[in-house]
PDB file of C-alpha atoms in Angstrom:
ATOM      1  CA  UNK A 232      84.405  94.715 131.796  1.00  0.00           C
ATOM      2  CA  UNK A 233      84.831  97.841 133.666  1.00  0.00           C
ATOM      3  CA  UNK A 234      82.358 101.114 132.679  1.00  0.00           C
ATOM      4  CA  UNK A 235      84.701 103.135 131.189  1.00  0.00           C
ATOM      5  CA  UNK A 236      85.775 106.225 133.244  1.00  0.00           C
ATOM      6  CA  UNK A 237      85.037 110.158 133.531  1.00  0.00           C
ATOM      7  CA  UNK A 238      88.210 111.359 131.605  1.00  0.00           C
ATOM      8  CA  UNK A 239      88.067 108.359 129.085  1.00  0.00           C
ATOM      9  CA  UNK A 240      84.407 109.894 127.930  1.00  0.00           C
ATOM     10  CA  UNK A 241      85.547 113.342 127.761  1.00  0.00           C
ATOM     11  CA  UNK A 242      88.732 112.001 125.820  1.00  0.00           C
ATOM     12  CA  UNK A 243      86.605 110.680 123.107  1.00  0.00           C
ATOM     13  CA  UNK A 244      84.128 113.887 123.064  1.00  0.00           C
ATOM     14  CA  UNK A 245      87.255 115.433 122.180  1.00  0.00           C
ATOM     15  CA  UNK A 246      88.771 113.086 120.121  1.00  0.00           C
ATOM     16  CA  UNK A 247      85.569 112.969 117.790  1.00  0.00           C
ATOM     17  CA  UNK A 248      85.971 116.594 117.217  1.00  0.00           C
ATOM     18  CA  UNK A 249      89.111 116.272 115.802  1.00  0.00           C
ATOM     19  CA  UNK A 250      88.523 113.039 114.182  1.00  0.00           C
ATOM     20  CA  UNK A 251      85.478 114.584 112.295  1.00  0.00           C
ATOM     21  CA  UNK A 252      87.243 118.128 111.268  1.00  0.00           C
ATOM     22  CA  UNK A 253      85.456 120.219 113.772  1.00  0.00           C
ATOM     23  CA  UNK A 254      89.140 120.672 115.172  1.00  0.00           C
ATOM     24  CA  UNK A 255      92.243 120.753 112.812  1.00  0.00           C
ATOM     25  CA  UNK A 256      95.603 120.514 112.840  1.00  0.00           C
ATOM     26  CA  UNK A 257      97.220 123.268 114.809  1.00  0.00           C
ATOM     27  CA  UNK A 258      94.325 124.492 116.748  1.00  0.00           C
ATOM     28  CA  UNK A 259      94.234 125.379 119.995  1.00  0.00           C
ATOM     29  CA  UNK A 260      91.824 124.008 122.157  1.00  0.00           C
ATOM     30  CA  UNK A 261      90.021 126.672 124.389  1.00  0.00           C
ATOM     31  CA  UNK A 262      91.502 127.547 127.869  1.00  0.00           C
ATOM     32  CA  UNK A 263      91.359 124.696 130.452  1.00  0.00           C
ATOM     33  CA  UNK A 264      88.735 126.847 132.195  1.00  0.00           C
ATOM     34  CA  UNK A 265      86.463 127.391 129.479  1.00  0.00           C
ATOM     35  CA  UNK A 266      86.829 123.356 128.599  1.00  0.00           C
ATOM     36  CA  UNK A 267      86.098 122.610 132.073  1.00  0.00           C
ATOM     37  CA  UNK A 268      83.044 124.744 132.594  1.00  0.00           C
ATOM     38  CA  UNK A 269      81.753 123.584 128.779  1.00  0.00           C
ATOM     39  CA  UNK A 270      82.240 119.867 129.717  1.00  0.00           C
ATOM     40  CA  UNK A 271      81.276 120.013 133.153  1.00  0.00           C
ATOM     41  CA  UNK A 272      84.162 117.924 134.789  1.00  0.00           C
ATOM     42  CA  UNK A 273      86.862 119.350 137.751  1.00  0.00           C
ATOM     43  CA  UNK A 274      90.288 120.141 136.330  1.00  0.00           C
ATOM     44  CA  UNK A 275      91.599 116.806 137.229  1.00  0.00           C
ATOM     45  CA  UNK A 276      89.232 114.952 134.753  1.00  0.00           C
ATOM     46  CA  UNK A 277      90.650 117.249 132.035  1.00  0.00           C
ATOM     47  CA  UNK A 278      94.150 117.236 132.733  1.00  0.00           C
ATOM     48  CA  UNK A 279      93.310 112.916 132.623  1.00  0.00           C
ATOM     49  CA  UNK A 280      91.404 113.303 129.302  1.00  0.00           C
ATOM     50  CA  UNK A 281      94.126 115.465 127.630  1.00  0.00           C
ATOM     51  CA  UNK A 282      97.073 112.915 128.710  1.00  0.00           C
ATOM     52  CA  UNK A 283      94.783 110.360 127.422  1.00  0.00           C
ATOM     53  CA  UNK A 284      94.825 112.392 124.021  1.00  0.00           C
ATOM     54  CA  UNK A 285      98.318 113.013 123.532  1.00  0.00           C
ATOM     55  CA  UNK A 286      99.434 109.842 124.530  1.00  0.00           C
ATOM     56  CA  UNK A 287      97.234 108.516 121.321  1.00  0.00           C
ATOM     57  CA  UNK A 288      99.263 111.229 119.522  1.00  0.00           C
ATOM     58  CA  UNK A 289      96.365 113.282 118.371  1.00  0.00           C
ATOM     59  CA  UNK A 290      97.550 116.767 121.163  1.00  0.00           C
ATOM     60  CA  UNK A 291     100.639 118.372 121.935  1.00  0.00           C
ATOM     61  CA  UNK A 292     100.480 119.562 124.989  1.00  0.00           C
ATOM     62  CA  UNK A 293     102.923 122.467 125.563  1.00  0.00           C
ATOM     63  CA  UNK A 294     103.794 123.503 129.123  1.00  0.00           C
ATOM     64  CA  UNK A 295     104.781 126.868 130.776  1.00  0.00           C
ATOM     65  CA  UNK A 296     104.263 130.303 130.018  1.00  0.00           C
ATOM     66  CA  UNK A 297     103.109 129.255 126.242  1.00  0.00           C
ATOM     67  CA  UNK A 298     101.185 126.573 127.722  1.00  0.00           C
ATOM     68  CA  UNK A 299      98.168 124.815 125.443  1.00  0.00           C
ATOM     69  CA  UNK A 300      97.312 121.852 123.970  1.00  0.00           C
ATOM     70  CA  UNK A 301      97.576 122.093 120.088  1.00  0.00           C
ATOM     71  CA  UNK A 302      96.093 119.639 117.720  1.00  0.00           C
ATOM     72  CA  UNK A 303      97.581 117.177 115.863  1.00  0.00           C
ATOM     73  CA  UNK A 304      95.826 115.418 112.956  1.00  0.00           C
ATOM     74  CA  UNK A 305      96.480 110.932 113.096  1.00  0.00           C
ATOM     75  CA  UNK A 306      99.469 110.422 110.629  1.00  0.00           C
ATOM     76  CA  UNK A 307     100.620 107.348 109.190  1.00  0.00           C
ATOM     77  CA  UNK A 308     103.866 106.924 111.096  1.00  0.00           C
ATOM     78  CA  UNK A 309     101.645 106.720 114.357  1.00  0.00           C
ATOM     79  CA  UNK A 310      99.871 103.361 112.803  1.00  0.00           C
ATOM     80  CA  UNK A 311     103.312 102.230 111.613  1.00  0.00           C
ATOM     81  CA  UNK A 312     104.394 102.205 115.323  1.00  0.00           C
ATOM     82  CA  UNK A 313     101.292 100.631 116.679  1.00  0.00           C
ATOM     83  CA  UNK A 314     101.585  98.167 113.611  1.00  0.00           C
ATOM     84  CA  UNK A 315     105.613  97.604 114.438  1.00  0.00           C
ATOM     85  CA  UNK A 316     104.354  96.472 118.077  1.00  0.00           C
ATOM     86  CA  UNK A 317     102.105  94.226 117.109  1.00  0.00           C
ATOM     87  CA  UNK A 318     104.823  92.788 114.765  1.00  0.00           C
ATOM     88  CA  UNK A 319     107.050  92.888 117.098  1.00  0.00           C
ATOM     89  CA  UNK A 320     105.434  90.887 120.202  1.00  0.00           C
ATOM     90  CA  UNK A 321     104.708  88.259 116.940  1.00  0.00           C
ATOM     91  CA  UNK A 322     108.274  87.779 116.430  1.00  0.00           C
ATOM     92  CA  UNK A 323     107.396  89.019 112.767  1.00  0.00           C
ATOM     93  CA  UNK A 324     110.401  88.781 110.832  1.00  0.00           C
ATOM     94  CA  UNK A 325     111.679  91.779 108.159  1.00  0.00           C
ATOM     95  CA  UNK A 326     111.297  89.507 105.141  1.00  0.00           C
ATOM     96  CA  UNK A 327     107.556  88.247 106.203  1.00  0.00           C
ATOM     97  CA  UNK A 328     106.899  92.539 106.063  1.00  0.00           C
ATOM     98  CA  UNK A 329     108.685  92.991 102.860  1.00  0.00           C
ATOM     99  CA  UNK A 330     107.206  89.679 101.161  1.00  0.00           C
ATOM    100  CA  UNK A 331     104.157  91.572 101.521  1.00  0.00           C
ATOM    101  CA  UNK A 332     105.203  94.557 100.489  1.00  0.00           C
ATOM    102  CA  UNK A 333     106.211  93.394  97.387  1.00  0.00           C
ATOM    103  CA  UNK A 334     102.768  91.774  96.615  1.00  0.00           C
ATOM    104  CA  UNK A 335     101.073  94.675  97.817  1.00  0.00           C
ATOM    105  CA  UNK A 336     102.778  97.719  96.638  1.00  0.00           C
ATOM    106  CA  UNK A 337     102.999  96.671  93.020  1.00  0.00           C
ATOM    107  CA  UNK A 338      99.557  97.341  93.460  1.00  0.00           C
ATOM    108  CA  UNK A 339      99.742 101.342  93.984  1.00  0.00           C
ATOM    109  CA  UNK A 340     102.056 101.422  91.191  1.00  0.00           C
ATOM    110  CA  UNK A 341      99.205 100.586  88.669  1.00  0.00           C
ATOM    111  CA  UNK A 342      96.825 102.860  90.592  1.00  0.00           C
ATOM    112  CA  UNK A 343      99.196 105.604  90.293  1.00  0.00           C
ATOM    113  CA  UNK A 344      98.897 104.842  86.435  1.00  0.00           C
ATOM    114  CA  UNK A 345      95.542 104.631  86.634  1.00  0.00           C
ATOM    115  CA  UNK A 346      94.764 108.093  87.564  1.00  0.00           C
ATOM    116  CA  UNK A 347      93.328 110.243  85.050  1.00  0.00           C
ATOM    117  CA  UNK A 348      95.449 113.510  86.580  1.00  0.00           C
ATOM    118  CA  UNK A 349      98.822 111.648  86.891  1.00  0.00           C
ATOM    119  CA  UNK A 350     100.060 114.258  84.675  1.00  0.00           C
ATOM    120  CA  UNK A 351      99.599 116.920  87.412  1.00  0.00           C
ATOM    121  CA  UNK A 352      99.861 115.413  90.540  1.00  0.00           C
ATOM    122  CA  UNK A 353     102.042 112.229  90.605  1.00  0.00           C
ATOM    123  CA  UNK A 354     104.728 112.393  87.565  1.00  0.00           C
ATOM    124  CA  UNK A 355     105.883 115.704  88.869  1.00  0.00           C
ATOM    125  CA  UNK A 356     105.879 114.443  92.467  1.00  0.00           C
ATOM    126  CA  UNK A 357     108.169 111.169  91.440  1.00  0.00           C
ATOM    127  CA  UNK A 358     110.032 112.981  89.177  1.00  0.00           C
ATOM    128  CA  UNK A 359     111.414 115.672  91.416  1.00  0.00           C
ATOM    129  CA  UNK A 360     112.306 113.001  93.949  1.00  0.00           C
ATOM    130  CA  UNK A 361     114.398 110.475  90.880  1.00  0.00           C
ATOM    131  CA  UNK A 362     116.024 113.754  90.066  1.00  0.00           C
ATOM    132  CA  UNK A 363     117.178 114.420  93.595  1.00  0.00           C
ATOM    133  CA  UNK A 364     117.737 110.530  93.671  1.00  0.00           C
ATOM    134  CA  UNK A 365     120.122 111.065  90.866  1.00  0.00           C
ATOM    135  CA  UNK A 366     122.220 114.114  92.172  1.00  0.00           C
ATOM    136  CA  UNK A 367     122.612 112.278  95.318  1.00  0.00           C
ATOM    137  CA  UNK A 368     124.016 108.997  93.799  1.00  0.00           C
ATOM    138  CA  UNK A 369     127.098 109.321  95.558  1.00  0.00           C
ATOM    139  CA  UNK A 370     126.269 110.717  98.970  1.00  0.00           C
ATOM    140  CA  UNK A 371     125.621 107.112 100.796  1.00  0.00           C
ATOM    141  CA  UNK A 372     123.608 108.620 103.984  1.00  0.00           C
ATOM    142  CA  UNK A 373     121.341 110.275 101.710  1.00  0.00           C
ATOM    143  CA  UNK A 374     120.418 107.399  98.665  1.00  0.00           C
ATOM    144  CA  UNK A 375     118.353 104.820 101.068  1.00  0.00           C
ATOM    145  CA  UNK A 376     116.088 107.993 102.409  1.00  0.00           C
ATOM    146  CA  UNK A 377     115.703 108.798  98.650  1.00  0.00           C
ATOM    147  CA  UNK A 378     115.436 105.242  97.528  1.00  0.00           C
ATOM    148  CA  UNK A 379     112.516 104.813 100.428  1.00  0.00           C
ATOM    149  CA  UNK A 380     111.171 107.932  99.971  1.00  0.00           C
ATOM    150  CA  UNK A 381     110.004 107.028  96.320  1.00  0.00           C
ATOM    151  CA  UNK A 382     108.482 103.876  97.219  1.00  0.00           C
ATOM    152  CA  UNK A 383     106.317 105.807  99.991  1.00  0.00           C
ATOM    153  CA  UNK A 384     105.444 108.744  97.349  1.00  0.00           C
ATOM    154  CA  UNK A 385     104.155 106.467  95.446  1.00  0.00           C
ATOM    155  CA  UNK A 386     102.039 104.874  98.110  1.00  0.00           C
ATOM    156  CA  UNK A 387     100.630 108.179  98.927  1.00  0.00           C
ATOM    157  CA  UNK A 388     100.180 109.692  95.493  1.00  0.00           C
ATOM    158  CA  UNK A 389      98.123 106.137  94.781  1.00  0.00           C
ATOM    159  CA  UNK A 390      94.670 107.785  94.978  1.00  0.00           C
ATOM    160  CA  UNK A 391      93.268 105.671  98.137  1.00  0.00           C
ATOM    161  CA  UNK A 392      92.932 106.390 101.361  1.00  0.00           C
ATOM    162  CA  UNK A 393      92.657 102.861 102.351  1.00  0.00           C
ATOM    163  CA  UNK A 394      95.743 102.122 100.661  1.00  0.00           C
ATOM    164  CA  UNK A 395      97.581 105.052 101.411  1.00  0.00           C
ATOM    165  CA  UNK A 396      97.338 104.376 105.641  1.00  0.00           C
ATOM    166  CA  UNK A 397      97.324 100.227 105.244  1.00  0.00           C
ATOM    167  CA  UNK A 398     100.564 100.011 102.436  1.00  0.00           C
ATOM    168  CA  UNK A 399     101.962 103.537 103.672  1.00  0.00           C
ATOM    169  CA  UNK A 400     102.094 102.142 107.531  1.00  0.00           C
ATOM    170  CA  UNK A 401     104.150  98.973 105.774  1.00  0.00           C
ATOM    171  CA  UNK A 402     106.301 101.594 104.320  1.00  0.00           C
ATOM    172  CA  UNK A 403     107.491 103.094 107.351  1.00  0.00           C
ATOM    173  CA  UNK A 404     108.323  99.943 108.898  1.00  0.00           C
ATOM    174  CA  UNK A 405     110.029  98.923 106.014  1.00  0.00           C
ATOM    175  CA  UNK A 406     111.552 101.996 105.466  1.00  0.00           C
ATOM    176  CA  UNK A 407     112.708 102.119 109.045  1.00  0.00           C
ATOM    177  CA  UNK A 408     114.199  98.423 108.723  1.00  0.00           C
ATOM    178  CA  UNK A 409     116.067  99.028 106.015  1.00  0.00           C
ATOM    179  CA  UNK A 410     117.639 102.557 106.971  1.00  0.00           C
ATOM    180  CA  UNK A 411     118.482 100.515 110.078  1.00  0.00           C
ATOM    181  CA  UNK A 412     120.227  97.866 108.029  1.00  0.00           C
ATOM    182  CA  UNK A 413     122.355 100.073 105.948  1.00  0.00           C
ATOM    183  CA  UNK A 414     123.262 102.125 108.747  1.00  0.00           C
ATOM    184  CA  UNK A 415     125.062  99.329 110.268  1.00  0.00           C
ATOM    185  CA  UNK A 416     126.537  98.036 107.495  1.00  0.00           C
ATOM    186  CA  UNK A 417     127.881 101.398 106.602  1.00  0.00           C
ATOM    187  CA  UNK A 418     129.553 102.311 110.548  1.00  0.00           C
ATOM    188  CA  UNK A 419     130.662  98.985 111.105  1.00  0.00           C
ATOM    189  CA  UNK A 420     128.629  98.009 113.750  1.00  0.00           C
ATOM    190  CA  UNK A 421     126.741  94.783 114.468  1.00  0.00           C
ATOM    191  CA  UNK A 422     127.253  91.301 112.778  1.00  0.00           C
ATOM    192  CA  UNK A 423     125.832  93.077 109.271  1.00  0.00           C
ATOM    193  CA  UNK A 424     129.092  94.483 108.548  1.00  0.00           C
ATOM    194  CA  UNK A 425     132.102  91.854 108.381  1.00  0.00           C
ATOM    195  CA  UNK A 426     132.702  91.671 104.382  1.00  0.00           C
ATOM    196  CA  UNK A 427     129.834  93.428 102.882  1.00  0.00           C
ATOM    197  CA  UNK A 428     130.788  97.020 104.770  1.00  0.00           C
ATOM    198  CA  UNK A 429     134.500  96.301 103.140  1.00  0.00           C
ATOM    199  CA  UNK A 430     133.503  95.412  99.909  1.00  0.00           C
ATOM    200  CA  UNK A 431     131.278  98.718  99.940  1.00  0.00           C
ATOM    201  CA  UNK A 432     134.288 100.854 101.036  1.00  0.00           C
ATOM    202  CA  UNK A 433     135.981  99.271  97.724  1.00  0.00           C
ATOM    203  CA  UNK A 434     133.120  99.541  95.271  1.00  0.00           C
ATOM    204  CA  UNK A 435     133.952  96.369  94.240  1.00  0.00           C
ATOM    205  CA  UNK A 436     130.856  94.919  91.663  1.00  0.00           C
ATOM    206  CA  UNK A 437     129.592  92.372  94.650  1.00  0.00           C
ATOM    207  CA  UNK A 438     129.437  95.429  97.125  1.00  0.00           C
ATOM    208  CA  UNK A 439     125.268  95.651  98.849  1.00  0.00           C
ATOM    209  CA  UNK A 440     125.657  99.581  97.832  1.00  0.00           C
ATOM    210  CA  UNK A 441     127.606  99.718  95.102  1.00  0.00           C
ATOM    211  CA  UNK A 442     127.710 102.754  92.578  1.00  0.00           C
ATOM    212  CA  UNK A 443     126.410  99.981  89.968  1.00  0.00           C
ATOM    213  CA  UNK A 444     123.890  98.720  92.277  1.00  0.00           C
ATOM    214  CA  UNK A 445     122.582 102.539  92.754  1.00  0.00           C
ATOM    215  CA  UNK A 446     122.712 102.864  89.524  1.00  0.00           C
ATOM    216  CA  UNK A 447     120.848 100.323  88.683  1.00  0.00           C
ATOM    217  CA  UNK A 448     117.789 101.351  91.621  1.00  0.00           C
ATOM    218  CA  UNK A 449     117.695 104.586  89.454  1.00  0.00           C
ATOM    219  CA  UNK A 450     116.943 102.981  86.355  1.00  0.00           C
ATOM    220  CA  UNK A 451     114.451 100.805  87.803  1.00  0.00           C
ATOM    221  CA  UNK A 452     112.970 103.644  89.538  1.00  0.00           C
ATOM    222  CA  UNK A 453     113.569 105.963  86.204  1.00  0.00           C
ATOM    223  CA  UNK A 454     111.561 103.070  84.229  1.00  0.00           C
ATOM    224  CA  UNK A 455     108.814 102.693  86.212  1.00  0.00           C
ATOM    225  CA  UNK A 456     107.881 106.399  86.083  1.00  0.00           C
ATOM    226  CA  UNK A 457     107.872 106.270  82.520  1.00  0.00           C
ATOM    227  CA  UNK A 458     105.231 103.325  82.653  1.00  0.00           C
ATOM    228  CA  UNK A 459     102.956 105.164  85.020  1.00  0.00           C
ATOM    229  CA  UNK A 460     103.274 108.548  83.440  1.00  0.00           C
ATOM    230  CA  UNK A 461     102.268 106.512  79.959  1.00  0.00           C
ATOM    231  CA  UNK A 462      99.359 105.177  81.955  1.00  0.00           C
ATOM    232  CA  UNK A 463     100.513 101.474  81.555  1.00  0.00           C
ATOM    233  CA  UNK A 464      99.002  99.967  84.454  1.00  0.00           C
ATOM    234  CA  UNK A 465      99.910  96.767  83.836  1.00  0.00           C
ATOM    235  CA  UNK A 466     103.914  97.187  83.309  1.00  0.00           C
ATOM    236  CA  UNK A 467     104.304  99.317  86.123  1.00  0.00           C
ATOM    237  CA  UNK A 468     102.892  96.786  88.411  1.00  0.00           C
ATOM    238  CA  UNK A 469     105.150  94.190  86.750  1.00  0.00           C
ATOM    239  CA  UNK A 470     108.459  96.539  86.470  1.00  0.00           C
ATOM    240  CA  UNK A 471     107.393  97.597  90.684  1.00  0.00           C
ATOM    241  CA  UNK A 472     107.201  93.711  91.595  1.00  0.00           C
ATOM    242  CA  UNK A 473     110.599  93.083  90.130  1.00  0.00           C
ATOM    243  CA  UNK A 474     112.407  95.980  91.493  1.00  0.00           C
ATOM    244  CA  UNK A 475     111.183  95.328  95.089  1.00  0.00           C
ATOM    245  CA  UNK A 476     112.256  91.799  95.004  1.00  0.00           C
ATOM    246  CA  UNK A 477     115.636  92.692  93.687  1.00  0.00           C
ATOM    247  CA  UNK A 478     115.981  95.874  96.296  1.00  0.00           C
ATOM    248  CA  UNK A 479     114.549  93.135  99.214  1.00  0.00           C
ATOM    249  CA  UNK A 480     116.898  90.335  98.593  1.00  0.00           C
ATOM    250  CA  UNK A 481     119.940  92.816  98.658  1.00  0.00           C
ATOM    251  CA  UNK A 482     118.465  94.355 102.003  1.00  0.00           C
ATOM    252  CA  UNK A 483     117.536  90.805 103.230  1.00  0.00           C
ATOM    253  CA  UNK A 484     120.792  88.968 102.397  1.00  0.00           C
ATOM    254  CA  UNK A 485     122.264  91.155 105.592  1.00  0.00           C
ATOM    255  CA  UNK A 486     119.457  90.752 107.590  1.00  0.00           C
ATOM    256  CA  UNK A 487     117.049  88.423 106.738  1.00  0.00           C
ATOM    257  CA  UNK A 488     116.371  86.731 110.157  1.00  0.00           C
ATOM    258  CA  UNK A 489     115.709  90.041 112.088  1.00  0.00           C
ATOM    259  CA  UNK A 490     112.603  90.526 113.813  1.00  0.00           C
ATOM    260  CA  UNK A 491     110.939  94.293 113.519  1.00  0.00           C
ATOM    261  CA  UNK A 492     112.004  96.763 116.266  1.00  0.00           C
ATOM    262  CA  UNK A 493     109.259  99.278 116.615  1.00  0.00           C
ATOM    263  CA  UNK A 494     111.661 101.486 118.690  1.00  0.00           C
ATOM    264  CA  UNK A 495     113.050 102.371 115.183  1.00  0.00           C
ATOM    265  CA  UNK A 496     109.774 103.773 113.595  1.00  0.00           C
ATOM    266  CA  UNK A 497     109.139 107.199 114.092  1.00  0.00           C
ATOM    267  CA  UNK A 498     106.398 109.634 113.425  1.00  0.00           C
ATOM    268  CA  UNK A 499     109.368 111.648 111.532  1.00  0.00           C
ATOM    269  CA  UNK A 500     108.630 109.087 108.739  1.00  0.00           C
ATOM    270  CA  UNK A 501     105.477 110.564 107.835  1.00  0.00           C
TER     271      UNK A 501
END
């Protein structure tokens, strides 16, 4: 094993700083000069260290006449795309993700219930996105964003942090998957559209994103709300476990085969 270089040791001095709070999101670090002269090392061994940061996502590193490096706290989405590679170079299929997903996320349903200041902090939260949800019904680009984007609120509004990175990370894949799915099946492109995009354009009852079928998310969605803002751990884990398998087999039925593409998780999904 080789010692680790110059820059990688000033990397992680720096990376510890922001790790621990010392440095927060949207600082400025000091002038290269003053960072040089503080950690002892030429300007080279910075500019190395500072690549090294921003390529782990944690600087933005602006260029020019408003040149600086600003910091930028870890977010989910960046695990979700380290996570998606690793799936990825496994071959790891959609449905092995959202199998687990549905064992797992059932889970932060009853935690959400669980919390003794649900009133304050996670009804209203859900609520104002199944309202949007609802006034949305019909605009097809925007109901799997707000369909997902539940699912991930309630992830996040779970009360653990462990939960919140591990399940939310499983999210955004997910979440990326299936906007990717629907987005074919809606344009007509790829092997996903052939009679499911047509019997969509129709609204016939068998359509994958029928008014019905939307309908029907809402009302699962609307139902499970109602169990966690009662504080009824126990049905909102079981109403959460149906309505993911349900929403995952209609997903799956177009795709089920496909292996994960991290190219399609973003950091915009945090």
């Amino acid at each position: 094993m080789r010692p680790p270089l110059l820059a990688e040791l000033v990397a992680a001095r720096l990376r510890e700083r922001i790790l621990n709070g010392e440095l927060r999101e949207g600082d400025v670090l000091p002038p290269q000069e003053q960072l040089m002269a503080e950690l002892q090392v030429s300007f080279g061994v910075l500019r190395e260290a500072l690549r090294i940061l921003e390529n782990d996502g944690l600087l933005l590193v602006r260029r020019g006449n408003v040149g600086g490096s600003v910091v930028r706290a870890p977010k989910v989405g960046r695990a979700a795309q380290m996570i998606g590679m690793l799936l990825q170079a496994r071959l790891t299929t959609a449905a092995d993700v959202s199998t687990t997903l549905t064992r797992i996320e059932p889970i932060c349903a009853g935690m959400c219930a669980a919390r003794p200041d649900r009133a304050e902090t996670v009804v209203p939260a859900l609520r104002a996105i199944l309202d949007r949800q609802l006034a949305e019904i019909d605009d097809l680009d925007a109901y799997v964003p707000n369909a997902r984007r539940f699912h991930e609120a309630m992830v996040e509004l779970c009360g653990s942090d462990t939960m919140i990175v591990v399940v939310g990370a499983l999210e955004a894949i997910w979440s990326a998957h299936e906007s990717a799915v629907w987005s074919t099946v809606a344009t007509g492109h790829g092997p996903a559209r052939s009679a499911a995009a047509e019997a969509a354009d129709a609204e016939s009852p068998d359509a994958p994103m029928s008014r019905a079928v939307r309908r029907d998310a809402i009302r699962a969605h609307e139902n499970l709300l109602a169990a966690i803002e009662a504080g009824d751990g126990d049905r909102a884990q079981t109403l959460a476990a149906a309505h993911l398998s349900l929403a995952r087999d209609n997903t799956l039925a177009w795709a089920e085969s496909t292996t994960i593409r991290a190219a399609t998780i973003t950091p915009a999904l945090d």
